[in-house]
Coordinates of C-alpha atoms (C1' of nucleotides) in Angstrom, one line a residue:
Chain A
M1161 CA -10.9 74.7 15.8
P1162 CA -8.2 77.2 16.2
P1163 CA -9.5 81.0 16.0
K1164 CA -9.0 82.1 12.5
R1165 CA -6.1 84.7 11.8
K1166 CA -6.1 87.0 9.2
A1167 CA -4.0 85.9 6.1
T1168 CA -0.9 87.4 4.8
A1169 CA -1.3 90.4 2.4
P1170 CA -0.7 90.0 -1.1
A1171 CA 2.7 91.0 -2.7
A1172 CA 1.1 93.6 -4.3
E1173 CA 0.1 95.3 -1.0
R1174 CA 3.3 95.0 0.5
P1175 CA 6.4 97.6 -0.1
N1176 CA 9.1 96.3 -2.5
G1177 CA 7.8 93.3 -2.7
S1178 CA 9.2 92.3 0.4
P1179 CA 8.9 88.6 2.0
P1180 CA 5.5 87.6 3.3
S1181 CA 6.7 87.6 6.7
K1182 CA 9.9 87.9 8.7
K1183 CA 9.5 84.3 10.3
G1184 CA 8.6 83.0 6.6
R1185 CA 11.6 80.4 5.1
P1186 CA 13.7 82.0 2.2
D1187 CA 13.7 80.4 -1.1
L1188 CA 17.0 78.6 -1.1
H1189 CA 16.7 78.8 -5.0
Q1190 CA 16.3 82.4 -5.8
P1191 CA 17.6 85.8 -5.0
H1192 CA 16.1 86.9 -1.6
P1193 CA 14.1 89.9 -2.6
N1194 CA 15.7 91.9 0.0
A1195 CA 18.5 91.0 -1.1
K1196 CA 19.9 94.8 -2.3
Q1197 CA 19.1 96.1 1.1
T1198 CA 22.2 93.7 2.0
E1199 CA 24.6 96.1 0.1
E1200 CA 25.2 98.5 3.0
F1201 CA 26.3 95.6 5.1
G1202 CA 28.8 94.4 2.6
I1203 CA 27.3 91.7 1.5
V1204 CA 27.1 90.1 -1.6
L1205 CA 23.8 90.8 -3.8
R1206 CA 23.5 87.4 -5.2
Q1207 CA 23.1 85.6 -1.6
F1208 CA 19.7 83.8 -1.3
Y1209 CA 19.5 84.3 2.3
P1210 CA 17.2 87.2 3.9
P1211 CA 19.8 90.1 5.0
E1212 CA 22.0 89.4 7.6
M1213 CA 21.6 91.2 10.8
S1214 CA 24.2 93.9 10.5
N1215 CA 27.2 93.4 12.7
E1216 CA 26.5 96.8 14.6
R1217 CA 23.8 95.0 15.7
C1218 CA 25.4 92.0 16.7
Q1219 CA 28.2 93.5 18.4
A1220 CA 25.6 95.6 20.8
Y1221 CA 24.2 92.0 21.6
T1222 CA 27.6 90.8 22.7
D1223 CA 28.4 93.9 24.4
G1224 CA 25.1 94.2 26.5
K1225 CA 23.8 97.0 24.9
L1226 CA 21.0 95.4 23.3
E1227 CA 18.6 93.4 25.7
R1228 CA 19.3 89.2 24.7
P1229 CA 15.9 87.5 25.1
I1230 CA 17.2 85.4 27.9
E1231 CA 17.3 88.8 29.8
T1232 CA 13.6 89.5 28.5
L1233 CA 12.3 86.9 30.3
Q1234 CA 14.1 87.5 33.4
K1235 CA 12.8 90.8 33.1
A1236 CA 9.2 89.5 32.8
C1237 CA 9.8 87.3 35.6
R1238 CA 10.8 90.0 37.8
E1239 CA 9.0 92.5 37.3
T1240 CA 5.4 89.8 37.8
A1241 CA 7.4 88.2 40.6
E1242 CA 5.0 90.3 43.5
K1243 CA 1.6 89.9 41.6
R1244 CA 2.5 85.7 41.1
R1245 CA 3.0 85.8 44.9
S1246 CA -0.3 86.6 45.8
I1247 CA -2.0 84.1 43.3
N1248 CA -4.1 81.5 45.0
V1249 CA -3.6 77.5 45.0
G1250 CA -6.8 77.5 42.5
S1251 CA -8.2 73.5 41.5
A1252 CA -5.8 72.2 39.5
V1253 CA -1.8 72.6 38.8
V1254 CA 0.2 72.6 34.6
H1255 CA 3.0 71.4 33.6
W1256 CA 3.3 72.7 30.0
F1257 CA 5.8 69.6 28.0
K1258 CA 7.9 71.2 25.2
S1259 CA 11.2 69.5 24.6
D1260 CA 11.4 67.9 27.9
L1261 CA 9.1 64.5 26.9
R1262 CA 9.8 62.5 30.2
L1263 CA 8.9 61.9 34.0
H1264 CA 12.3 61.3 35.2
D1265 CA 14.4 63.9 35.9
S1266 CA 12.8 66.8 35.3
R1267 CA 12.9 70.1 36.9
A1268 CA 9.5 71.9 36.4
L1269 CA 7.8 69.0 36.6
H1270 CA 9.0 67.5 40.0
T1271 CA 8.4 71.5 41.5
A1272 CA 4.8 71.2 39.6
Y1273 CA 4.1 67.7 41.6
Q1274 CA 5.1 68.8 44.6
F1275 CA 3.3 72.1 44.5
A1276 CA 0.2 69.9 43.7
K1277 CA 1.0 67.6 46.1
E1278 CA 1.6 69.6 48.8
N1279 CA -2.0 71.4 48.1
Q1280 CA -3.5 68.3 47.5
V1281 CA -4.9 69.2 44.3
P1282 CA -4.4 67.2 40.8
L1283 CA -1.1 68.0 38.1
I1284 CA -2.6 68.1 34.4
G1285 CA 0.2 67.6 31.7
L1286 CA -0.2 69.9 28.9
Y1287 CA 1.3 69.4 25.1
I1288 CA 0.3 72.0 21.8
V1289 CA 1.2 70.8 18.9
S1290 CA 2.0 73.8 16.2
P1291 CA 2.8 72.8 12.7
E1292 CA 3.7 76.7 11.8
D1293 CA 6.3 76.4 14.4
W1294 CA 7.7 72.8 13.0
A1295 CA 7.9 74.6 9.3
A1296 CA 9.2 77.6 10.9
H1297 CA 12.0 76.3 12.6
S1298 CA 12.4 73.5 9.8
I1299 CA 11.4 70.4 12.1
S1300 CA 12.0 67.2 10.2
P1301 CA 9.3 64.5 9.6
A1302 CA 11.2 62.2 11.4
R1303 CA 11.6 64.3 14.5
V1304 CA 7.7 64.9 14.4
D1305 CA 7.0 61.6 14.1
F1306 CA 9.5 60.6 17.2
T1307 CA 7.4 63.0 18.9
L1308 CA 4.2 61.8 18.8
R1309 CA 5.3 58.5 19.3
T1310 CA 7.0 60.0 22.7
L1311 CA 3.6 61.7 23.7
K1312 CA 1.8 58.5 23.2
R1313 CA 4.3 56.6 25.5
L1314 CA 4.1 59.8 27.8
Q1315 CA 0.5 59.9 28.0
Q1316 CA 0.6 56.1 29.2
D1317 CA 3.0 56.8 31.8
L1318 CA 1.3 59.8 32.8
G1319 CA -2.0 57.8 33.2
E1320 CA -0.5 55.5 35.7
L1321 CA -0.2 57.7 37.7
D1322 CA -3.6 59.3 37.2
I1323 CA -2.2 62.3 35.5
P1324 CA -4.0 63.4 32.2
L1325 CA -1.7 64.8 29.2
H1326 CA -4.4 67.2 27.5
M1327 CA -2.7 67.5 23.8
E1328 CA -4.0 69.7 21.0
T1329 CA -2.9 71.4 17.9
Q1330 CA -2.7 75.1 17.2
E1331 CA -2.2 75.9 13.7
K1332 CA -0.3 79.2 14.6
R1333 CA 2.3 79.5 16.8
K1334 CA 1.5 83.0 18.3
A1335 CA -1.9 81.9 19.5
I1336 CA 0.1 79.4 22.1
P1337 CA -0.1 81.6 25.1
K1338 CA -3.1 82.9 25.4
R1339 CA -4.7 79.3 24.4
I1340 CA -2.9 78.0 27.5
V1341 CA -4.3 80.9 29.6
E1342 CA -7.4 80.1 28.3
L1343 CA -7.2 76.0 29.1
C1344 CA -5.5 77.1 32.9
Q1345 CA -8.8 78.7 33.5
L1346 CA -11.0 76.2 32.0
W1347 CA -8.9 73.6 34.2
G1348 CA -9.3 76.3 37.4
A1349 CA -5.7 75.8 37.2
K1350 CA -3.9 79.2 38.7
N1351 CA -0.2 77.5 38.7
L1352 CA 1.9 76.9 35.8
Y1353 CA 5.2 75.1 35.1
A1354 CA 7.4 74.8 31.9
N1355 CA 11.4 74.2 31.7
I1356 CA 12.9 76.9 29.1
E1357 CA 13.7 76.4 26.0
Y1358 CA 16.6 78.3 24.8
E1359 CA 16.1 79.7 20.9
V1360 CA 15.1 83.0 20.3
D1361 CA 11.6 82.5 19.5
E1362 CA 11.0 80.4 22.5
L1363 CA 12.7 82.6 25.2
R1364 CA 10.2 85.4 23.8
R1365 CA 7.2 83.6 23.6
E1366 CA 8.0 82.1 27.5
A1367 CA 8.2 86.2 28.6
K1368 CA 5.3 87.0 27.1
L1369 CA 3.5 83.9 28.7
V1370 CA 4.9 85.0 31.9
R1371 CA 3.3 88.6 31.5
L1372 CA 0.1 87.2 30.0
C1373 CA -0.3 85.0 33.0
A1374 CA 0.8 87.5 35.4
D1375 CA -2.6 89.3 34.1
S1376 CA -4.7 86.7 34.5
D1377 CA -4.1 86.1 37.9
I1378 CA -2.0 82.3 36.8
N1379 CA 1.6 81.8 38.2
F1380 CA 4.0 81.0 35.6
T1381 CA 6.9 79.4 36.7
S1382 CA 9.8 78.9 34.1
T1383 CA 12.6 76.6 35.2
H1384 CA 16.2 75.8 33.7
D1385 CA 16.5 72.5 33.2
T1386 CA 18.0 71.4 29.7
C1387 CA 21.4 71.6 30.4
V1388 CA 23.7 70.2 33.1
V1389 CA 24.9 73.6 33.8
T1390 CA 22.7 76.3 33.5
P1391 CA 23.8 78.6 30.7
G1392 CA 24.9 82.3 31.6
A1393 CA 26.6 80.4 34.9
L1394 CA 30.1 80.1 33.6
A1395 CA 32.3 83.0 33.0
S1396 CA 35.8 84.3 32.3
Q1397 CA 37.7 85.9 35.1
Q1398 CA 37.6 89.3 33.1
G1399 CA 33.6 88.1 33.8
K1400 CA 32.9 87.5 29.6
Q1401 CA 31.0 84.8 28.2
Y1402 CA 33.2 81.7 26.8
S1403 CA 33.1 81.4 23.0
V1404 CA 36.1 78.7 23.4
Y1405 CA 35.2 74.9 24.1
T1406 CA 38.3 74.4 25.8
P1407 CA 38.2 77.0 28.9
W1408 CA 34.7 76.7 28.9
Y1409 CA 34.9 72.8 29.4
R1410 CA 37.6 73.4 32.3
S1411 CA 34.9 76.0 33.9
W1412 CA 31.9 73.2 33.6
L1413 CA 33.7 71.0 35.0
A1414 CA 35.0 73.3 38.0
F1415 CA 31.2 74.4 38.4
L1416 CA 29.9 70.8 38.9
K1417 CA 32.5 70.5 41.3
E1418 CA 31.7 73.4 43.4
N1419 CA 27.9 72.8 42.9
P1420 CA 27.1 69.3 42.9
D1421 CA 23.4 69.8 43.5
Y1422 CA 23.5 70.8 40.0
L1423 CA 24.0 67.1 40.0
E1424 CA 20.9 66.0 41.9
V1425 CA 18.4 64.1 39.9
S1426 CA 14.9 65.3 40.7
E1427 CA 12.2 62.7 41.5
E1428 CA 9.6 61.5 38.9
P1429 CA 6.2 62.4 40.3
G1430 CA 3.8 60.4 42.0
S1431 CA 0.4 59.5 41.5
N1432 CA -2.5 62.0 41.6
P1433 CA -5.4 62.4 44.3
G1434 CA -8.0 59.3 44.1
N1435 CA -10.6 61.5 43.0
A1436 CA -8.8 63.3 39.7
R1437 CA -10.0 60.8 37.3
Q1438 CA -13.5 61.9 38.1
Q1439 CA -12.5 65.3 38.0
F1440 CA -11.2 65.5 34.5
K1441 CA -12.5 62.2 33.2
D1442 CA -12.5 64.2 29.8
L1443 CA -8.7 65.0 29.4
F1444 CA -7.8 61.2 30.1
D1445 CA -9.3 60.1 26.6
C1446 CA -7.0 63.0 24.8
K1447 CA -5.7 61.7 21.3
V1448 CA -2.4 62.5 20.5
P1449 CA -2.4 64.9 17.6
T1450 CA -1.8 63.4 14.0
A1451 CA 1.4 64.9 12.2
P1452 CA 0.6 67.5 9.7
K1453 CA 0.5 66.6 5.6
T1454 CA 3.6 68.4 5.3
H1455 CA 5.4 66.3 8.3
T1456 CA 3.8 62.6 7.4
L1457 CA 5.9 59.6 6.5
S1458 CA 5.4 56.5 4.3
D1459 CA 4.5 53.4 6.0
E1460 CA 7.6 51.9 5.4
Y1461 CA 9.9 55.0 6.4
Q1462 CA 8.1 55.0 9.6
K1463 CA 8.3 51.5 10.4
R1464 CA 12.0 51.8 10.1
L1465 CA 12.4 54.4 12.4
E1466 CA 10.1 52.8 15.0
G1467 CA 12.0 49.9 15.0
L1468 CA 15.6 51.9 15.1
Y1469 CA 14.4 54.2 17.4
P1470 CA 11.8 53.2 20.0
A1471 CA 9.8 56.3 21.6
G1472 CA 9.7 56.7 25.3
E1473 CA 11.9 57.5 28.0
H1474 CA 12.4 53.7 29.4
E1475 CA 13.9 53.2 25.8
A1476 CA 16.3 56.0 26.6
L1477 CA 17.3 55.1 30.0
Q1478 CA 17.9 51.3 28.7
R1479 CA 20.1 52.6 26.3
L1480 CA 21.9 54.6 28.3
D1481 CA 22.8 51.9 30.7
N1482 CA 23.2 49.3 28.4
F1483 CA 25.5 52.1 26.3
L1484 CA 27.5 53.0 29.4
E1485 CA 27.6 49.2 30.1
E1486 CA 29.2 47.8 27.2
K1487 CA 30.8 50.4 25.2
G1488 CA 31.5 53.5 27.4
N1489 CA 35.2 52.7 28.3
K1490 CA 35.8 52.1 25.0
Y1491 CA 34.3 55.3 23.7
E1492 CA 37.5 57.2 23.0
E1493 CA 38.7 54.9 21.2
L1494 CA 36.4 53.6 18.8
R1495 CA 33.7 56.8 18.9
S1496 CA 35.1 57.8 15.3
M1497 CA 34.7 54.5 13.8
L1498 CA 32.1 54.1 11.2
S1499 CA 31.5 50.5 11.1
G1500 CA 29.4 48.9 13.9
E1501 CA 27.9 50.9 16.7
N1502 CA 30.5 52.8 18.8
T1503 CA 28.5 55.2 19.9
S1504 CA 25.1 55.9 22.5
V1505 CA 22.5 57.0 19.5
L1506 CA 20.9 58.9 22.2
S1507 CA 20.9 62.1 20.2
P1508 CA 16.7 61.6 19.5
Y1509 CA 16.2 60.9 23.1
F1510 CA 17.8 64.0 23.7
A1511 CA 16.3 66.3 21.3
C1512 CA 12.8 65.3 22.5
G1513 CA 13.6 65.6 25.8
A1514 CA 12.9 61.7 26.5
L1515 CA 16.2 61.8 28.7
S1516 CA 17.5 64.4 31.0
A1517 CA 21.1 65.5 30.3
R1518 CA 21.6 65.6 33.6
T1519 CA 21.0 61.7 34.1
A1520 CA 23.1 60.9 31.4
A1521 CA 26.0 63.2 33.1
V1522 CA 24.9 61.7 36.7
T1523 CA 25.2 57.6 35.1
A1524 CA 27.8 58.1 33.2
K1525 CA 30.2 59.8 36.4
R1526 CA 28.6 56.4 38.5
T1527 CA 29.9 54.1 36.3
N1528 CA 32.9 56.3 36.1
K1529 CA 33.9 55.5 39.5
G1530 CA 32.5 58.8 40.4
H1531 CA 34.5 60.9 38.3
L1532 CA 33.5 63.4 35.6
D1533 CA 37.3 64.4 34.3
R1534 CA 39.6 61.4 35.1
Y1535 CA 40.2 57.6 35.8
D1536 CA 38.0 56.0 32.7
P1537 CA 39.1 58.1 29.2
G1538 CA 36.5 56.7 27.7
Y1539 CA 33.6 57.7 30.0
M1540 CA 35.1 61.0 30.2
T1541 CA 35.6 61.4 26.6
W1542 CA 31.5 60.8 26.3
I1543 CA 30.9 63.0 29.2
S1544 CA 32.3 65.7 27.4
E1545 CA 30.2 65.5 24.3
L1546 CA 27.6 65.5 26.7
A1547 CA 29.4 69.1 27.7
W1548 CA 29.5 69.6 23.7
R1549 CA 25.6 69.7 23.8
D1550 CA 25.9 72.3 26.8
F1551 CA 28.0 74.0 25.5
Y1552 CA 26.3 75.2 22.4
K1553 CA 23.3 76.1 24.3
H1554 CA 25.6 78.5 26.2
V1555 CA 26.7 80.2 22.6
L1556 CA 22.9 80.3 22.0
V1557 CA 21.6 82.2 25.0
N1558 CA 24.7 84.4 25.0
W1559 CA 24.8 85.5 21.1
P1560 CA 21.0 84.9 20.2
F1561 CA 21.8 86.3 17.0
I1562 CA 22.8 82.7 15.6
C1563 CA 19.5 82.3 15.5
M1564 CA 19.0 84.4 12.8
N1565 CA 21.0 83.3 9.7
K1566 CA 24.2 84.8 10.9
C1567 CA 28.0 83.3 11.7
F1568 CA 29.0 83.9 15.1
K1569 CA 32.5 85.6 13.6
P1570 CA 31.5 88.8 11.9
E1571 CA 34.7 89.0 9.7
N1572 CA 32.6 85.6 8.5
T1573 CA 29.7 88.3 7.1
N1574 CA 32.0 88.6 3.6
I1575 CA 33.0 85.3 2.5
E1576 CA 31.6 84.6 -1.2
W1577 CA 29.6 81.0 -1.1
E1578 CA 28.5 78.8 -4.0
Y1579 CA 24.8 78.2 -4.7
D1580 CA 25.0 75.8 -7.4
K1581 CA 21.6 74.3 -7.4
D1582 CA 22.7 70.5 -8.9
Q1583 CA 26.4 70.3 -6.7
F1584 CA 24.0 71.1 -4.0
Q1585 CA 21.5 68.3 -5.0
A1586 CA 24.1 65.8 -5.7
W1587 CA 25.3 66.3 -2.5
C1588 CA 22.0 65.7 -0.6
E1589 CA 21.4 62.7 -2.4
G1590 CA 24.9 61.1 -2.1
K1591 CA 25.9 61.4 -5.2
T1592 CA 29.1 63.1 -5.0
G1593 CA 31.4 60.9 -6.3
F1594 CA 33.2 60.8 -3.1
P1595 CA 32.2 57.6 -1.2
I1596 CA 32.6 58.5 2.7
V1597 CA 30.0 61.4 1.7
D1598 CA 28.2 59.7 -0.6
A1599 CA 27.7 56.8 2.3
A1600 CA 27.1 59.5 5.0
M1601 CA 24.5 61.4 3.1
R1602 CA 22.3 58.2 2.5
Q1603 CA 22.5 56.9 5.8
L1604 CA 20.8 60.3 7.1
R1605 CA 18.1 59.8 4.2
H1606 CA 17.6 56.4 5.4
C1607 CA 17.5 56.6 9.1
A1608 CA 17.1 60.0 9.9
W1609 CA 20.7 60.4 11.4
M1610 CA 24.3 60.2 10.8
H1611 CA 27.3 59.2 12.4
N1612 CA 28.8 62.5 13.8
R1613 CA 32.4 61.6 12.3
T1614 CA 30.2 61.7 8.9
R1615 CA 28.7 65.1 9.9
M1616 CA 31.7 66.6 10.2
V1617 CA 33.0 65.3 6.8
V1618 CA 30.1 66.4 4.8
S1619 CA 29.9 69.5 6.3
S1620 CA 32.8 70.3 5.9
F1621 CA 32.7 69.0 2.2
L1622 CA 29.6 70.9 1.6
T1623 CA 30.8 74.3 2.5
K1624 CA 35.1 73.7 2.0
D1625 CA 34.7 71.0 -1.4
L1626 CA 31.7 72.7 -3.2
M1627 CA 31.8 75.9 -0.7
L1628 CA 27.7 75.9 -0.5
D1629 CA 26.8 78.2 2.1
W1630 CA 26.5 76.9 5.4
R1631 CA 23.5 77.3 6.1
R1632 CA 21.7 75.4 3.0
G1633 CA 23.5 72.0 4.7
E1634 CA 22.3 73.5 8.4
R1635 CA 18.5 73.5 7.1
Y1636 CA 19.1 70.3 5.2
F1637 CA 20.2 68.5 8.7
M1638 CA 17.4 70.1 9.8
E1639 CA 14.7 69.1 7.8
N1640 CA 15.8 65.4 7.7
L1641 CA 17.7 64.8 10.9
I1642 CA 15.8 63.1 14.0
D1643 CA 17.4 64.6 16.3
G1644 CA 17.7 67.8 14.6
D1645 CA 18.3 70.3 17.8
F1646 CA 18.8 73.8 17.0
A1647 CA 21.5 74.5 19.7
S1648 CA 24.2 71.4 18.1
N1649 CA 23.5 71.1 14.5
H1650 CA 24.1 74.9 14.3
G1651 CA 27.5 74.5 16.4
G1652 CA 28.5 71.7 14.1
W1653 CA 27.9 73.3 11.0
G1654 CA 29.8 76.4 12.3
F1655 CA 32.7 73.7 13.8
G1656 CA 32.7 71.8 10.4
S1657 CA 32.5 75.3 8.2
S1658 CA 34.5 77.1 10.2
T1659 CA 32.3 80.3 10.7
G1660 CA 31.5 79.4 14.1
V1661 CA 33.1 79.3 17.8
D1662 CA 36.2 77.6 18.5
P1663 CA 39.0 79.2 16.4
Q1664 CA 41.8 77.2 15.6
P1665 CA 45.4 78.9 14.2
Y1666 CA 45.1 76.5 11.4
F1667 CA 42.1 76.4 8.7
R1668 CA 40.1 73.4 9.4
I1669 CA 39.7 71.8 5.8
F1670 CA 38.8 67.8 6.1
N1671 CA 40.2 65.7 3.7
P1672 CA 37.5 63.6 2.4
L1673 CA 40.0 60.7 1.4
R1674 CA 42.1 60.7 4.3
Q1675 CA 38.8 60.6 6.7
S1676 CA 37.4 57.4 4.8
E1677 CA 40.9 55.6 5.1
R1678 CA 41.1 56.3 8.9
F1679 CA 37.8 55.9 9.9
D1680 CA 36.4 53.1 7.5
P1681 CA 39.4 51.3 6.8
E1682 CA 38.4 48.2 5.6
G1683 CA 35.1 50.2 3.9
E1684 CA 32.7 48.3 5.5
Y1685 CA 30.6 51.9 6.4
I1686 CA 30.9 52.8 2.6
R1687 CA 29.6 49.3 1.1
H1688 CA 26.4 49.2 3.4
W1689 CA 25.4 52.4 2.3
V1690 CA 27.0 53.2 -1.2
P1691 CA 25.9 49.0 -2.8
E1692 CA 27.6 50.5 -6.5
L1693 CA 30.7 49.9 -4.5
R1694 CA 30.2 46.2 -2.9
E1695 CA 32.3 44.6 -5.0
V1696 CA 35.2 47.0 -5.0
S1697 CA 38.4 45.7 -2.9
D1698 CA 39.3 47.7 0.5
K1699 CA 42.3 49.7 -1.0
A1700 CA 40.1 51.3 -4.0
I1701 CA 37.0 51.6 -2.1
H1702 CA 37.7 55.0 -0.6
E1703 CA 38.1 56.6 -4.0
P1704 CA 37.1 54.1 -6.9
Y1705 CA 37.9 55.8 -9.9
A1706 CA 41.7 56.8 -9.2
K1707 CA 42.7 53.4 -7.4
G1708 CA 41.6 51.1 -10.4
A1709 CA 38.2 50.3 -9.4
A1710 CA 36.7 52.5 -12.5
V1711 CA 35.3 50.3 -14.5
I1712 CA 33.1 48.3 -11.1
A1713 CA 32.4 52.0 -10.1
Q1714 CA 31.3 53.0 -13.9
K1715 CA 29.6 49.6 -14.3
N1716 CA 26.8 50.1 -11.2
G1717 CA 26.4 53.9 -12.6
Y1718 CA 28.5 55.1 -9.5
P1719 CA 29.0 59.3 -10.2
K1720 CA 32.8 60.5 -10.9
P1721 CA 33.9 62.8 -8.1
I1722 CA 32.3 66.0 -9.2
V1723 CA 35.1 68.3 -7.8
D1724 CA 38.7 68.0 -7.7
H1725 CA 39.6 67.9 -3.8
A1726 CA 43.4 69.7 -3.8
E1727 CA 41.4 72.4 -6.2
S1728 CA 38.3 73.6 -3.9
R1729 CA 40.7 73.1 -1.2
D1730 CA 42.8 75.8 -2.7
R1731 CA 39.4 78.2 -3.8
A1732 CA 38.1 77.8 -0.2
L1733 CA 41.6 79.0 1.4
E1734 CA 41.2 81.8 -1.1
R1735 CA 37.6 82.8 -0.2
F1736 CA 38.4 82.6 3.6
K1737 CA 41.5 84.6 2.9
S1738 CA 39.7 87.4 1.0
A1739 CA 37.0 87.8 3.3
L1740 CA 39.3 88.6 6.2
Q1741 CA 41.2 91.3 4.2
K1742 CA 37.5 93.2 3.6
Chain B
dT1257 C1' 37.3 66.3 17.2
dG1258 C1' 43.3 68.4 10.2
dC1259 C1' 46.1 68.4 6.6
dA1260 C1' 50.3 68.5 4.4
dG1261 C1' 55.0 68.6 3.5
dG1262 C1' 58.6 67.2 5.6
dT1263 C1' 62.4 64.8 8.4
dT1264 C1' 64.1 61.1 11.1
dA1265 C1' 64.1 55.7 12.3
dT1266 C1' 63.8 51.1 11.1
dA1267 C1' 64.0 47.3 7.9
Chain C
dA14 C1' 60.0 51.7 1.0
dT15 C1' 57.3 52.6 4.8
dA16 C1' 55.6 54.2 8.8
dA17 C1' 56.4 57.3 12.6
dC18 C1' 57.0 61.5 14.1
dC19 C1' 56.7 66.6 13.4
dT20 C1' 55.9 71.1 12.2
dG21 C1' 53.9 75.4 10.3
dC22 C1' 49.8 77.1 8.5

DNA sequence: TGCAGGTTATA
DNA sequence: ATAACCTGC
């Protein structure tokens, strides 16, 4: 049992009815209790989100006047370096698994195993479930289920090497560092390894653990692994971090050309010494934790997800090979087409770390005759999608305030958003009357996954056509996607809502009709997800009520469009324009 | 990885 | 009449 924590103080004891905790999730449908305080930052009172970090504070991060979480970690490592050097081997080495649930090509796991092997002590795997963490970060039940299924495979794979995987639940995320130290002490482990996660909470927790370990005579090594190129490694000629994809991508390619070792995959660990099974007998019987009540799935949904996304790194590697072999060279041409399987659907595996981005890049490079940036446009385009994943993580590390409900661009602070509950619900349920939007939202509900093209379409629709706050959409995606990853999801929503990085000389508003006609010309995707429109002709399916299919649509209960795109477009242009003038 | 409104090319 | 192409936002 985890130690009992003090309950949150009742509302009466909190000043000004402030929310229970800083980490608590604001109610989307009520004005936030602190909304008044936001006046001083020029934020409208009606907003439903907690006060945003002030633009001044954001600027201070950008200018390097405030310590970014990555620097907090670096400082902790620096200041404890000497102390850690004097720590001895101990009787075991621990690798703390987080979102790196694989054996193949994990920097920290590889280093941990090498150290264990050299010193002839066993390696132990550790995974800690924190339901509070999942709730605070809006991790979806689908992703929780996928993680737990992946853990099961991981345990089997490690077991074959006589490496145990200890798994346990800690209700409170704050209890995790102390618990890890406790476990290391219990096992006599003096050396702990982990790969870095780049979100703000995670980096600060890592820094705390580095110090806590050093104080407890444990050497904790925290390793860069999840990106192909380490965040912070790429800077412009003026020494600034990039916030625009294209120049960043050029720099990413150049970096990998100059530093080919970044594309070297690390080997899987080998077997533990023969006596490991006796020494840590109990650890081998560990059960995979169960999902908290808030994150359990219906049997039907669970079975479906299991069929769609079988867990484990073997599945991931096989998917990677199959995709590159069969579809990689047609990727540029077909990736946006919505019917049929033209994309790799590897995102769930990247999100929980069953597949390393580096392995994906190396394999694609090999398939593309050894090139990242020339030869076959199909592979090149797919590699640049891997680069997008790196890019958004780099952005997160450099501008950490985006973790705090903040737009990247300060001038977007003043955009006046709508908070219409019914329209938001129609969007969630796929009942907006825009077939392409509805098909996509139903795909999300059914598969916990959505095609990237339609992610752009529905995010643009929510934020431009409905003018609803992009943060509501961002959160809904996290709550429902099996591949929900903070940096990629936030980045995508910044793109779709035009509040993120990637400034354009024009203002981008997707036209749902045009997108539908271009990327689902036969209406196959729509027909699959919107059964009400199955009898409608190819021509009319993108806009049934305007193209002579009103009778069929009505008969089958398909809703009329809840907004007029042209009018909404004008409103969005107006709102963004006036926010810039303030 | 945009759209809209125009012009030009072709039948 | 239609599609392909161009250009400003």
